[in-house]
Coordinates of C-alpha atoms in Angstrom, one line a residue:
X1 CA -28.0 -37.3 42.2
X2 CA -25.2 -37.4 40.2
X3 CA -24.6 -40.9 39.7
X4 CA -28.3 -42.4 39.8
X5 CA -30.0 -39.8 37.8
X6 CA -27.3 -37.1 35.9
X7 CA -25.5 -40.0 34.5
X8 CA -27.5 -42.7 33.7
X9 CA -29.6 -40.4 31.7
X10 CA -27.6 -38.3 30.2
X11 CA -25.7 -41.6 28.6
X12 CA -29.0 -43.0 27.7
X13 CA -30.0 -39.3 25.7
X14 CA -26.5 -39.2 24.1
X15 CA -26.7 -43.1 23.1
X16 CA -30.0 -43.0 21.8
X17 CA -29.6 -40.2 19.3
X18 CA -26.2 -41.3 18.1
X19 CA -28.0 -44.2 17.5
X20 CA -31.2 -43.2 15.4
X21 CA -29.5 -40.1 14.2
X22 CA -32.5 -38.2 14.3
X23 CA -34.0 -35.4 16.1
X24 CA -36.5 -36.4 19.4
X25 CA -39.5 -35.9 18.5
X26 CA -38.8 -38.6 15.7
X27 CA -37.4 -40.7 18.2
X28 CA -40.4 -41.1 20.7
X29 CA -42.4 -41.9 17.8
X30 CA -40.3 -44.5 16.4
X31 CA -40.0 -46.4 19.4
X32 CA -44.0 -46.5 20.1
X33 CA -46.4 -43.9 18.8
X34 CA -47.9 -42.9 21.7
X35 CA -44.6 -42.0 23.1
X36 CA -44.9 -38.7 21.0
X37 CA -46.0 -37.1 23.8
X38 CA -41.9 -37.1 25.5
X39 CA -40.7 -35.2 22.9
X40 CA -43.5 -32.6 22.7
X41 CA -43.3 -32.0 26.3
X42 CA -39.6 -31.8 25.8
X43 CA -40.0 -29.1 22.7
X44 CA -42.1 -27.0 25.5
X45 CA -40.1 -27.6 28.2
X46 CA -37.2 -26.1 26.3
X47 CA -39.2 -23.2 25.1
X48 CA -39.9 -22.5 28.2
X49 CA -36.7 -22.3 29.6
X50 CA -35.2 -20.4 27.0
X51 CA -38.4 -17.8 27.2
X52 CA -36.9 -16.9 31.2
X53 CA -33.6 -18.0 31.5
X54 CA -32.2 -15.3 28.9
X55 CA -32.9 -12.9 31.2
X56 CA -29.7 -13.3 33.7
X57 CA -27.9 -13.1 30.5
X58 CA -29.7 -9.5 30.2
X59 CA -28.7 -8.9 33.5
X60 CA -25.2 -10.2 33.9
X61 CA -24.4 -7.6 29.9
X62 CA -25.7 -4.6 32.5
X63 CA -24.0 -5.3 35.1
X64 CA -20.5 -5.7 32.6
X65 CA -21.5 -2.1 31.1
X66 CA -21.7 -0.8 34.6
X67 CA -18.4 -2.7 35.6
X68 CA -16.4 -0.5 33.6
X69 CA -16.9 2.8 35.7
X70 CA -14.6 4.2 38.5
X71 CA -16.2 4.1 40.9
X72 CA -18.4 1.6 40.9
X73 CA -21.9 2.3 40.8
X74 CA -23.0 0.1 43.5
X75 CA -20.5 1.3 45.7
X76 CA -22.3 4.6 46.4
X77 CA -25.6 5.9 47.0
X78 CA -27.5 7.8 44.5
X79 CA -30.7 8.6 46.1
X80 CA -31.5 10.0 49.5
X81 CA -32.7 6.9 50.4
X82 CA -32.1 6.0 54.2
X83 CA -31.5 2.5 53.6
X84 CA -29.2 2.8 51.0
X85 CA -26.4 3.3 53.6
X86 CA -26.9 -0.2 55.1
X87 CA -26.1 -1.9 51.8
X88 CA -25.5 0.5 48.5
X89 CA -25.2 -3.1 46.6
X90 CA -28.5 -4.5 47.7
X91 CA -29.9 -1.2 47.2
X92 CA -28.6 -0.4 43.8
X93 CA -29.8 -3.7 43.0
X94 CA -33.7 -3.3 43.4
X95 CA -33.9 0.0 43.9
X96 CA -31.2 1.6 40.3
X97 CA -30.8 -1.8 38.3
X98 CA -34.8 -3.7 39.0
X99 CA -37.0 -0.3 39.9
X100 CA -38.4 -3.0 41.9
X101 CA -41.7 -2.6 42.9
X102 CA -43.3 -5.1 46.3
X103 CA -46.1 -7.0 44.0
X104 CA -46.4 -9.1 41.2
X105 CA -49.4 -7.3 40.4
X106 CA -47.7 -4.1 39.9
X107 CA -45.5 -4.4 36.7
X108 CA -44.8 -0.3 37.3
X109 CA -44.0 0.0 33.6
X110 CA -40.5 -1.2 31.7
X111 CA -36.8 -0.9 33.4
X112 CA -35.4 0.8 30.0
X113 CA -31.5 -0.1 30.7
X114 CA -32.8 -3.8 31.2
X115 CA -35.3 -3.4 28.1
X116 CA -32.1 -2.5 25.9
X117 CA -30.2 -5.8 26.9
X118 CA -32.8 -8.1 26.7
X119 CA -33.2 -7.0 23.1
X120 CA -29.6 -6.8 22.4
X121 CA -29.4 -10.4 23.7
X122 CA -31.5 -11.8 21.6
X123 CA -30.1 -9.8 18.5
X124 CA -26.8 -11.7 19.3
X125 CA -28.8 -15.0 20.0
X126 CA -30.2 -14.5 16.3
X127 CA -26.7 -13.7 15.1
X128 CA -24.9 -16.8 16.6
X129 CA -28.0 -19.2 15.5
X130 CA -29.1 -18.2 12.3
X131 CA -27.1 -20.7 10.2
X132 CA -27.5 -23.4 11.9
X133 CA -25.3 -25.9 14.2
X134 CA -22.0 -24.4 12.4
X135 CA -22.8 -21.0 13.1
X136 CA -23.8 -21.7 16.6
X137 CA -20.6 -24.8 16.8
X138 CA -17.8 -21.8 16.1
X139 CA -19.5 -19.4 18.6
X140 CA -19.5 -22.1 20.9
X141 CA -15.8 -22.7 20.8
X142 CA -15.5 -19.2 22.6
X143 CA -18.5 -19.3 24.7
X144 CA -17.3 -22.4 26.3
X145 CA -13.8 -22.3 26.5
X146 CA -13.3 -18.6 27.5
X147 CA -15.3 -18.9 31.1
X148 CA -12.2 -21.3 32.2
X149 CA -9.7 -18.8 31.3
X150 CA -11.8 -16.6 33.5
X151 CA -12.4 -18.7 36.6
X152 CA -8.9 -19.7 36.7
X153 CA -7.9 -16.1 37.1
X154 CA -10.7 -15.7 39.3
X155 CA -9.5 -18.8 41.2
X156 CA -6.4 -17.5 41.9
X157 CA -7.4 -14.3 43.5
X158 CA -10.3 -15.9 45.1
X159 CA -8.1 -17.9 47.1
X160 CA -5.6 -15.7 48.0
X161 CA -7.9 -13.4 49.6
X162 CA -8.4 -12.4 53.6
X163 CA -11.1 -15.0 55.0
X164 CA -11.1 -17.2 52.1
X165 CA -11.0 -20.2 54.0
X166 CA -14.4 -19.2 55.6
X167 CA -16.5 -19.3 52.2
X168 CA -14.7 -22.7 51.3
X169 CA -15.7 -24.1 54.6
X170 CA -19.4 -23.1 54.5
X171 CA -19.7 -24.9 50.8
X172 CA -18.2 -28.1 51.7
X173 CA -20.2 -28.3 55.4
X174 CA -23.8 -30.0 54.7
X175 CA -26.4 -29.2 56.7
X176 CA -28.4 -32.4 57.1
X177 CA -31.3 -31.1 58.9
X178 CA -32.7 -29.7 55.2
X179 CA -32.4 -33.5 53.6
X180 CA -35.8 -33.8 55.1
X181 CA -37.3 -30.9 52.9
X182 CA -38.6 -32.8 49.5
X183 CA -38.1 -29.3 47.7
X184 CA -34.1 -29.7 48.5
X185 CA -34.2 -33.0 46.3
X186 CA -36.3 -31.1 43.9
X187 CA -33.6 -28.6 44.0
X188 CA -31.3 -30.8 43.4
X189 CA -32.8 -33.3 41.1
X190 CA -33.6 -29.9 38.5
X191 CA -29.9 -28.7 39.3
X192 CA -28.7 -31.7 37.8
X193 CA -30.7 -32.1 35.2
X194 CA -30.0 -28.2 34.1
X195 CA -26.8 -28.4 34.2
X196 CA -26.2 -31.3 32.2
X197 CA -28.8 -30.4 29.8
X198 CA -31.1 -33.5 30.5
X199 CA -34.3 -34.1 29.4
X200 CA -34.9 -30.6 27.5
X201 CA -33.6 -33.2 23.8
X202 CA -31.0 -31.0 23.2
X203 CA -28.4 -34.4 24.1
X204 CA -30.7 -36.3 21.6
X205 CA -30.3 -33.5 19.1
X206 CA -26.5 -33.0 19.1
X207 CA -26.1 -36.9 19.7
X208 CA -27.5 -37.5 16.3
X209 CA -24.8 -35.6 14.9
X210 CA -22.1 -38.0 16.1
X211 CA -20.5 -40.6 13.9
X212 CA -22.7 -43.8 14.4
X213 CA -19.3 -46.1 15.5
X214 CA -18.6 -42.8 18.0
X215 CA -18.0 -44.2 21.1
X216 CA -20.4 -42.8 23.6
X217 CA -19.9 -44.1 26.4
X218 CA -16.4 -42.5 27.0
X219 CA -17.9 -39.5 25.6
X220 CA -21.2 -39.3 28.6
X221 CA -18.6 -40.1 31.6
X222 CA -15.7 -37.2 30.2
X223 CA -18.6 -34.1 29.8
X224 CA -20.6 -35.5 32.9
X225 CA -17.5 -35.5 34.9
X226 CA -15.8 -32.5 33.8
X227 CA -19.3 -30.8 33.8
X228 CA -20.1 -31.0 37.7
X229 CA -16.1 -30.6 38.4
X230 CA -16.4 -27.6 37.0
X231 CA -19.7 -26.6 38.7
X232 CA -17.5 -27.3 42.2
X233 CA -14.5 -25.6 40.9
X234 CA -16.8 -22.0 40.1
X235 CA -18.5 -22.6 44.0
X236 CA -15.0 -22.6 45.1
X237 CA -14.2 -19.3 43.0
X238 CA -17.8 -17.5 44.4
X239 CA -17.5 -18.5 48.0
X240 CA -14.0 -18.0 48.5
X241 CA -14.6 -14.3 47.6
X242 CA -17.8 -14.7 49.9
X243 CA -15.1 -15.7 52.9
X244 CA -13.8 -12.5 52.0
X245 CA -16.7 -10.3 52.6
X246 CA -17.5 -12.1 56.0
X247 CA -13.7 -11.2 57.2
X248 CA -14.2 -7.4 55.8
X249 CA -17.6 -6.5 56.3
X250 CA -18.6 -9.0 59.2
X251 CA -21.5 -10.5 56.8
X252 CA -21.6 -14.3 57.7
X253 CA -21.3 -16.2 54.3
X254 CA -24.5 -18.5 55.7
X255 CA -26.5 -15.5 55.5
X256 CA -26.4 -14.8 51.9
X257 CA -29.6 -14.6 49.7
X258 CA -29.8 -17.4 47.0
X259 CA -30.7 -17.0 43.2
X260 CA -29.9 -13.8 41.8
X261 CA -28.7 -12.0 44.9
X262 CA -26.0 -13.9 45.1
X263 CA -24.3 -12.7 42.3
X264 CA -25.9 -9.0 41.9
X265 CA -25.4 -8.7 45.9
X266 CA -23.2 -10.4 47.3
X267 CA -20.5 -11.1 45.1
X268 CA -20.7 -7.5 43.8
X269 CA -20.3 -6.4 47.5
X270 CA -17.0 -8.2 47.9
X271 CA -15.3 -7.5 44.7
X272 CA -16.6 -3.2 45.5
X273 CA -12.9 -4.3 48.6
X274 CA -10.5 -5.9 46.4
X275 CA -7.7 -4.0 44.0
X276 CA -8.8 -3.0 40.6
X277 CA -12.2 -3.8 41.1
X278 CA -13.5 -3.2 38.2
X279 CA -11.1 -5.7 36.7
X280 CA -12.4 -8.5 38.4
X281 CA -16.3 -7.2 38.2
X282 CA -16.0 -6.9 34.7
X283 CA -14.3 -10.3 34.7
X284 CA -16.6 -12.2 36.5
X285 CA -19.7 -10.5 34.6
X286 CA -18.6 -11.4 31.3
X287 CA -17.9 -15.3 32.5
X288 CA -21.4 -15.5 33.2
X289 CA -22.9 -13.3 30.3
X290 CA -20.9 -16.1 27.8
X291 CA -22.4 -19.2 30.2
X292 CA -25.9 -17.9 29.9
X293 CA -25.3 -18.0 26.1
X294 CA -23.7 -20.9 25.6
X295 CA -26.5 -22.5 27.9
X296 CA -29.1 -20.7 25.2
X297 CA -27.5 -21.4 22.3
X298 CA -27.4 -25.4 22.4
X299 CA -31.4 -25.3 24.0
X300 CA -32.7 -23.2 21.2
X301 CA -30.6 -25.4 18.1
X302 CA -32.3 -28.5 19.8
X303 CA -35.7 -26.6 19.4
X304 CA -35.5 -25.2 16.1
X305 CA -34.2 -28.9 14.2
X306 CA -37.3 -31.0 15.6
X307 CA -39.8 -27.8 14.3
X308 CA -38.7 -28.3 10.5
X309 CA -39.9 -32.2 11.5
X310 CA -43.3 -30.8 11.3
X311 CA -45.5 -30.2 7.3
X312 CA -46.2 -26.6 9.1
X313 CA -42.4 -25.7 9.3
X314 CA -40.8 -28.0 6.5
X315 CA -40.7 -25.6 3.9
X316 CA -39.7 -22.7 5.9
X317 CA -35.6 -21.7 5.4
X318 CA -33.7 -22.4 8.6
X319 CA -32.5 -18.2 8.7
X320 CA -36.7 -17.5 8.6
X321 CA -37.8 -20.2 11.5
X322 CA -34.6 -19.0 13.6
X323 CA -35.7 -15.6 13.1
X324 CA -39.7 -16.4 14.7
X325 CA -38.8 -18.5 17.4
X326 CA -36.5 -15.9 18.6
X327 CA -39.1 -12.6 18.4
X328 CA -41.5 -14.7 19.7
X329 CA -39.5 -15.5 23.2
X330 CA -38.4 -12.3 22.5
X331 CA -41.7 -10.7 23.2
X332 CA -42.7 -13.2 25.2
X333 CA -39.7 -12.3 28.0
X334 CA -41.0 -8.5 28.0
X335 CA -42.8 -8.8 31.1
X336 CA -39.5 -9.6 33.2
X337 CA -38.2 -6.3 31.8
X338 CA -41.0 -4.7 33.7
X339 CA -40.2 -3.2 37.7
X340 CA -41.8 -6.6 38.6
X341 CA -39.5 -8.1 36.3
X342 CA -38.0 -10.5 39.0
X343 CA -41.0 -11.8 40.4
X344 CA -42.1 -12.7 36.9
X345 CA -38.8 -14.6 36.9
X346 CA -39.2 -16.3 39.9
X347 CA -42.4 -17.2 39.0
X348 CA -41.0 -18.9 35.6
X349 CA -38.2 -20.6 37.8
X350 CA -40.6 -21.9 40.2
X351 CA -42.9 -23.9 38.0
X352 CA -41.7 -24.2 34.5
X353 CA -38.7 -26.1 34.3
X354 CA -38.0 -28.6 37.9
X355 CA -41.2 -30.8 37.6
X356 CA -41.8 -31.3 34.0
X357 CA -37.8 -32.5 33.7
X358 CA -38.7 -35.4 36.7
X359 CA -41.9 -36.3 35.0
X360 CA -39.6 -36.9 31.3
X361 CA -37.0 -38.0 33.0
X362 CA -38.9 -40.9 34.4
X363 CA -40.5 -41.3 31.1
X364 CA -37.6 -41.5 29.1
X365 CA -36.7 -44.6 31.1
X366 CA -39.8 -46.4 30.8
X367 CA -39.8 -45.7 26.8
X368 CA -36.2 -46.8 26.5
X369 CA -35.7 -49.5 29.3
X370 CA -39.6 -51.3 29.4
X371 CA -40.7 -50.7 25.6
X372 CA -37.7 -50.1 23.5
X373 CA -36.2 -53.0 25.9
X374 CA -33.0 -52.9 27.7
X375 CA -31.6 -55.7 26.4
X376 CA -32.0 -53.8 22.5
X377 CA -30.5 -50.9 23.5
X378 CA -27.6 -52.4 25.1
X379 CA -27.0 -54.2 21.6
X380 CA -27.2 -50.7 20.4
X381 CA -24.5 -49.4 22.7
X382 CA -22.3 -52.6 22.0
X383 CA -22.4 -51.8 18.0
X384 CA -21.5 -48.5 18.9
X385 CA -18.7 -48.8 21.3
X386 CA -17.7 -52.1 20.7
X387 CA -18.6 -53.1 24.2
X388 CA -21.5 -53.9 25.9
X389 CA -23.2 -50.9 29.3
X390 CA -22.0 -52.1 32.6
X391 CA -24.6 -54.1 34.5
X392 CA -24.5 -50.4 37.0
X393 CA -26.3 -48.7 34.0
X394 CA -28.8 -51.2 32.8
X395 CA -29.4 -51.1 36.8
X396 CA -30.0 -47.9 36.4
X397 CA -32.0 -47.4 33.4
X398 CA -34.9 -49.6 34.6
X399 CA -34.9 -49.7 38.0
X400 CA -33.0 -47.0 40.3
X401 CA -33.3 -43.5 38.6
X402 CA -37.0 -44.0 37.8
X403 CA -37.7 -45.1 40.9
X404 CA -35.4 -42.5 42.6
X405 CA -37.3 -39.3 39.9
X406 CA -40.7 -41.2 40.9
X407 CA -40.5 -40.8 44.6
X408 CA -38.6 -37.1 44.6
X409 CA -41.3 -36.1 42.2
X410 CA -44.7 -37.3 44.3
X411 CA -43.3 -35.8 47.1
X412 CA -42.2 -32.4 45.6
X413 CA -45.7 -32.2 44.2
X414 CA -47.4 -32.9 47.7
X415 CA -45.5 -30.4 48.8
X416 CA -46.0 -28.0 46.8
X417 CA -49.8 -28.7 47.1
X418 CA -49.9 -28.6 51.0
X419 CA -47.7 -25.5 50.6
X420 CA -48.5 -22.1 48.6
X421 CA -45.4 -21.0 46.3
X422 CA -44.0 -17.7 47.5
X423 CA -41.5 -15.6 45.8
X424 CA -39.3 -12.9 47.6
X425 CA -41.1 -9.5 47.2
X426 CA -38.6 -6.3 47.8
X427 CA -40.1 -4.4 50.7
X428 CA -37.5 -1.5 51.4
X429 CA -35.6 -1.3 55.1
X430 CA -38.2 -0.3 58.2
X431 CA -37.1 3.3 57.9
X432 CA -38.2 3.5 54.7
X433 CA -41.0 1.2 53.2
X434 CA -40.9 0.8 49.9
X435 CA -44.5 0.4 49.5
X436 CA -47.5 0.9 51.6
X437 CA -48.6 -2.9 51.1
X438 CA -46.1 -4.3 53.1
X439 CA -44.0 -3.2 55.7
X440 CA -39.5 -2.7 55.3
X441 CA -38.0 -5.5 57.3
X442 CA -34.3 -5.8 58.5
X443 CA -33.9 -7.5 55.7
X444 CA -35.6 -5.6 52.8
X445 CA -37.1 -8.3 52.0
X446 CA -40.5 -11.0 52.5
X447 CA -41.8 -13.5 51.5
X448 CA -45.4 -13.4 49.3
X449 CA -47.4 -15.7 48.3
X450 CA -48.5 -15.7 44.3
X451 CA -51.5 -14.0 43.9
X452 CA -54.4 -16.3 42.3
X453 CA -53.7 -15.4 38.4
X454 CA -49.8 -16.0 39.3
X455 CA -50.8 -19.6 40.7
X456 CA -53.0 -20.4 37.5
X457 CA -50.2 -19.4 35.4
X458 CA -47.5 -21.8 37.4
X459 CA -49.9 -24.5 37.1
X460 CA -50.1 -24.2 33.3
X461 CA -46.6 -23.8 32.7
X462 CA -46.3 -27.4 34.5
X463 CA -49.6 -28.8 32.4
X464 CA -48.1 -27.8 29.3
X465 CA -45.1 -30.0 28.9
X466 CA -46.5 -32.9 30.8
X467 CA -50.1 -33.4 29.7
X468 CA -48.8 -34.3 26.2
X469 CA -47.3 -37.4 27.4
X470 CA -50.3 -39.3 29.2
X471 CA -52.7 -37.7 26.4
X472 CA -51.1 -39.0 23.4
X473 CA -50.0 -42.3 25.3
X474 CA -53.9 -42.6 26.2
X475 CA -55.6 -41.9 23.0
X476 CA -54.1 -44.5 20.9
X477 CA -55.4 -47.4 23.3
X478 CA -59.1 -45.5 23.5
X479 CA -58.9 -45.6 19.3
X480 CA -57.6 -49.5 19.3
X481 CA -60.7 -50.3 21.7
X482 CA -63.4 -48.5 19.3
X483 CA -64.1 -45.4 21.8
X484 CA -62.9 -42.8 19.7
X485 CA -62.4 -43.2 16.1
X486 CA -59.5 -43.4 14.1

């Protein structure tokens, strides 16, 4: 994935807006009109990201408050719960930090502690954007260099620990049986294009700020490389302490939940049997409060520049427009502070961000490599650098990572047609249901399928960003042959 699709396009993002030093939605158009339609969906797709993702950010600033107590919170049981004994982490984690509720349907009314750091999150969000790229360029000289310091200490007592060896093993084994599930190349596909940032224009954005004669190239092989050695490096950090909760508590590293449960569960679980935990909790919480910023910070810049493009916004002062587009995913994140807060989430995760990316990934490619032409842009890259793209990425660009997006994408979508989206309702333990809908299962938890309005919803937040791009690519032609007027 790595090398035929997290590469090749995020080079081709980076070159093109070092080239055109302009924002993306300026780009599309330039190259053909009716490729417009890329960079809208690529505003919306960032908007929606940055309307969801925020809130593990929320989460992560809890759970560093919380980290500071003796004893830990989640080390105990608070209520008179009878499954609370089982697992006090799981528990404290749907039952004192979520209020979770067992239905989508049943928001239960706000969590007030996760109310208070969502706002408090976008407050600093506001803070660290406000003026611009330099405001949000110094913040991001802490944001991204402090997590190292942090995983390196982390790194070192991961690794020393009882049973380390056990998590390590477990995330370098593959298990080749699930290659056969399209939504594990979906997975992956979205994986790498979240965590290198590609296709949401925010490489396009910050690419146009580079020196014209900047040499690219060098630039999209360093961050791409260092980017997903890093991303190895932290699952070394996460399931060597995993190792150690399988060698103290007997809980087989293969068994832990995905998504937010392994951090708020799991992780929180094997750092409650270490030394000084509370160091290392508050440690590890604050390394991922300043990754979910950093990750917010560069998504939101890229949003806010193409906005003044438009008459509507030209005339508005940068502090002003800043200001709006953060109340308004403000307030439009509220819901996931409700008790069904995490279902709303998962909901957001499921459908808003994985398929649009594939569908502009592939898109970007056919702009750049079949309309733009290959052979321009290479000239592009050769004025830039000096030297022409190796014949790997012109491969690349036109051929192998659209047809590699094209074929995970159909068959993600089938999928995901033939088979209802579910998320992972909290049910409570068998002694003690928590809700008369469903009943408590060994593992307090099952799997629901999204309720009708749920499903619409998904299905828009897909629409949205894609429907722009064969719309505005379609019109033009119907205007040129006379069916709808100019």
């Amino acid at each position: 994935m790595l090398l035929v699709e997290g590469l090749p396009l995020f080079y081709l993002e980076l070159a093109l807006g070092q080239r055109m030093q302009l924002g993306f939605l300026k780009i599309w158009t330039g190259i053909r009109p009716w490729f417009r339609g890329i960079g809208i969906g690529q505003l919306i797709v960032s908007f929606q990201m940055t309307a969801y993702f925020p809130m593990v950010m929320c989460w992560c600033m809890y759970y560093f408050y919380l980290s500071f107590q003796s004893p830990l919170p989640w080390t105990e049981c608070a209520s008179n719960d009878t499954c609370c004994p089982e697992d006090s982490s799981k528990h404290f984690w749907y039952v004192s930090t979520l209020q979770a509720t067992s239905d989508i349907g049943d928001n239960g009314g706000f969590v007030t502690p996760i109310s208070i750091c969502w706002v408090i999150g976008w407050c600093f969000t506001y803070l660290c954007l406000f003026k611009g790229i330099k405001s949000s360029g110094k913040a991001a000289y802490f944001t991204a260099t402090f997590p190292y310091v942090v995983l390196i200490c982390l790194f070192f007592r991961g690794v020393t620990l009882e049973g380390a060896w056990l998590g390590i093993k477990v995330l370098f084994t593959p298990d080749f049986a699930r290659l056969l599930d399209p939504i594990v190349w979906m997975d992956a596909a979205g994986q790498i294009f979240y965590s290198l940032s590609v296709g949401f224009g925010a490489l396009i954005c910050f690419g146009s700020y580079n020196p014209v004669k900047n040499n690219c190239t060098r630039d999209a092989l360093v961050i791409c490389l260092i980017n997903c050695g890093t991303s190895v490096f932290a699952g070394v950090v996460v399931y060597s302490v995993l190792g150690f909760r399988e060698a103290t508590l007997g809980t087989p590293v293969v068994d832990v939940e995905g998504g937010p449960g392994l951090a708020f569960i799991a992780y929180t679980t094997a750092v409650a049997q270490m030394p000084l935990p509370q160091l290392w909790a508050a440690m590890f919480f604050f390394m991922m409060v300043l990754l979910a910023v950093d990750s917010e910070f560069g998504t939101i810049e890229a949003c806010i520049g193409p906005l003044q493009d438009y008459p509507l916004f030209r005339k508005v002062r940068k502090e002003v427009l800043c200001l709006i587009v953060c109340v308004m995913l403000c307030l439009l994140g509220l819901p996931m502070c409700t008790r069904a807060g995490l279902y709303i989430f998962t909901l957001w995760d499921t459908f808003s961000v994985a398929i649009p990316l594939l569908f502009i990934g592939v898109a970007q490619c056919i702009a750049v490599a079949w309309f733009y032409d290959l052979d321009r842009f290479c000239a592009d890259i050769e004025f830039m650098t000096g030297s022409p793209p190796h014949l790997y990425w012109r491969i690349c660009w036109k051929w192998l990572s659209p047809a590699l997006i094209s074929v995970i994408l159909l068959a993600s979508v089938v999928k995901q047609c033939l088979t209802p989206a579910t998320y992972n309702a909290y049910v409570g333990c068998v002694e003690f249901p928590n809700s008369p809908l469903h009943n408590g299962t060994t593992t307090w938890s099952k799997d629901v399928e999204f309720v009708w309005w749920a499903q619409i919803l998904g299905a828009l937040m897909v629409m949205l960003p894609v429907l722009p791009m064969p719309l505005l690519a379609i019109i033009p032609g119907l205007k040129a042959l006379g069916v709808l007027k100019p």
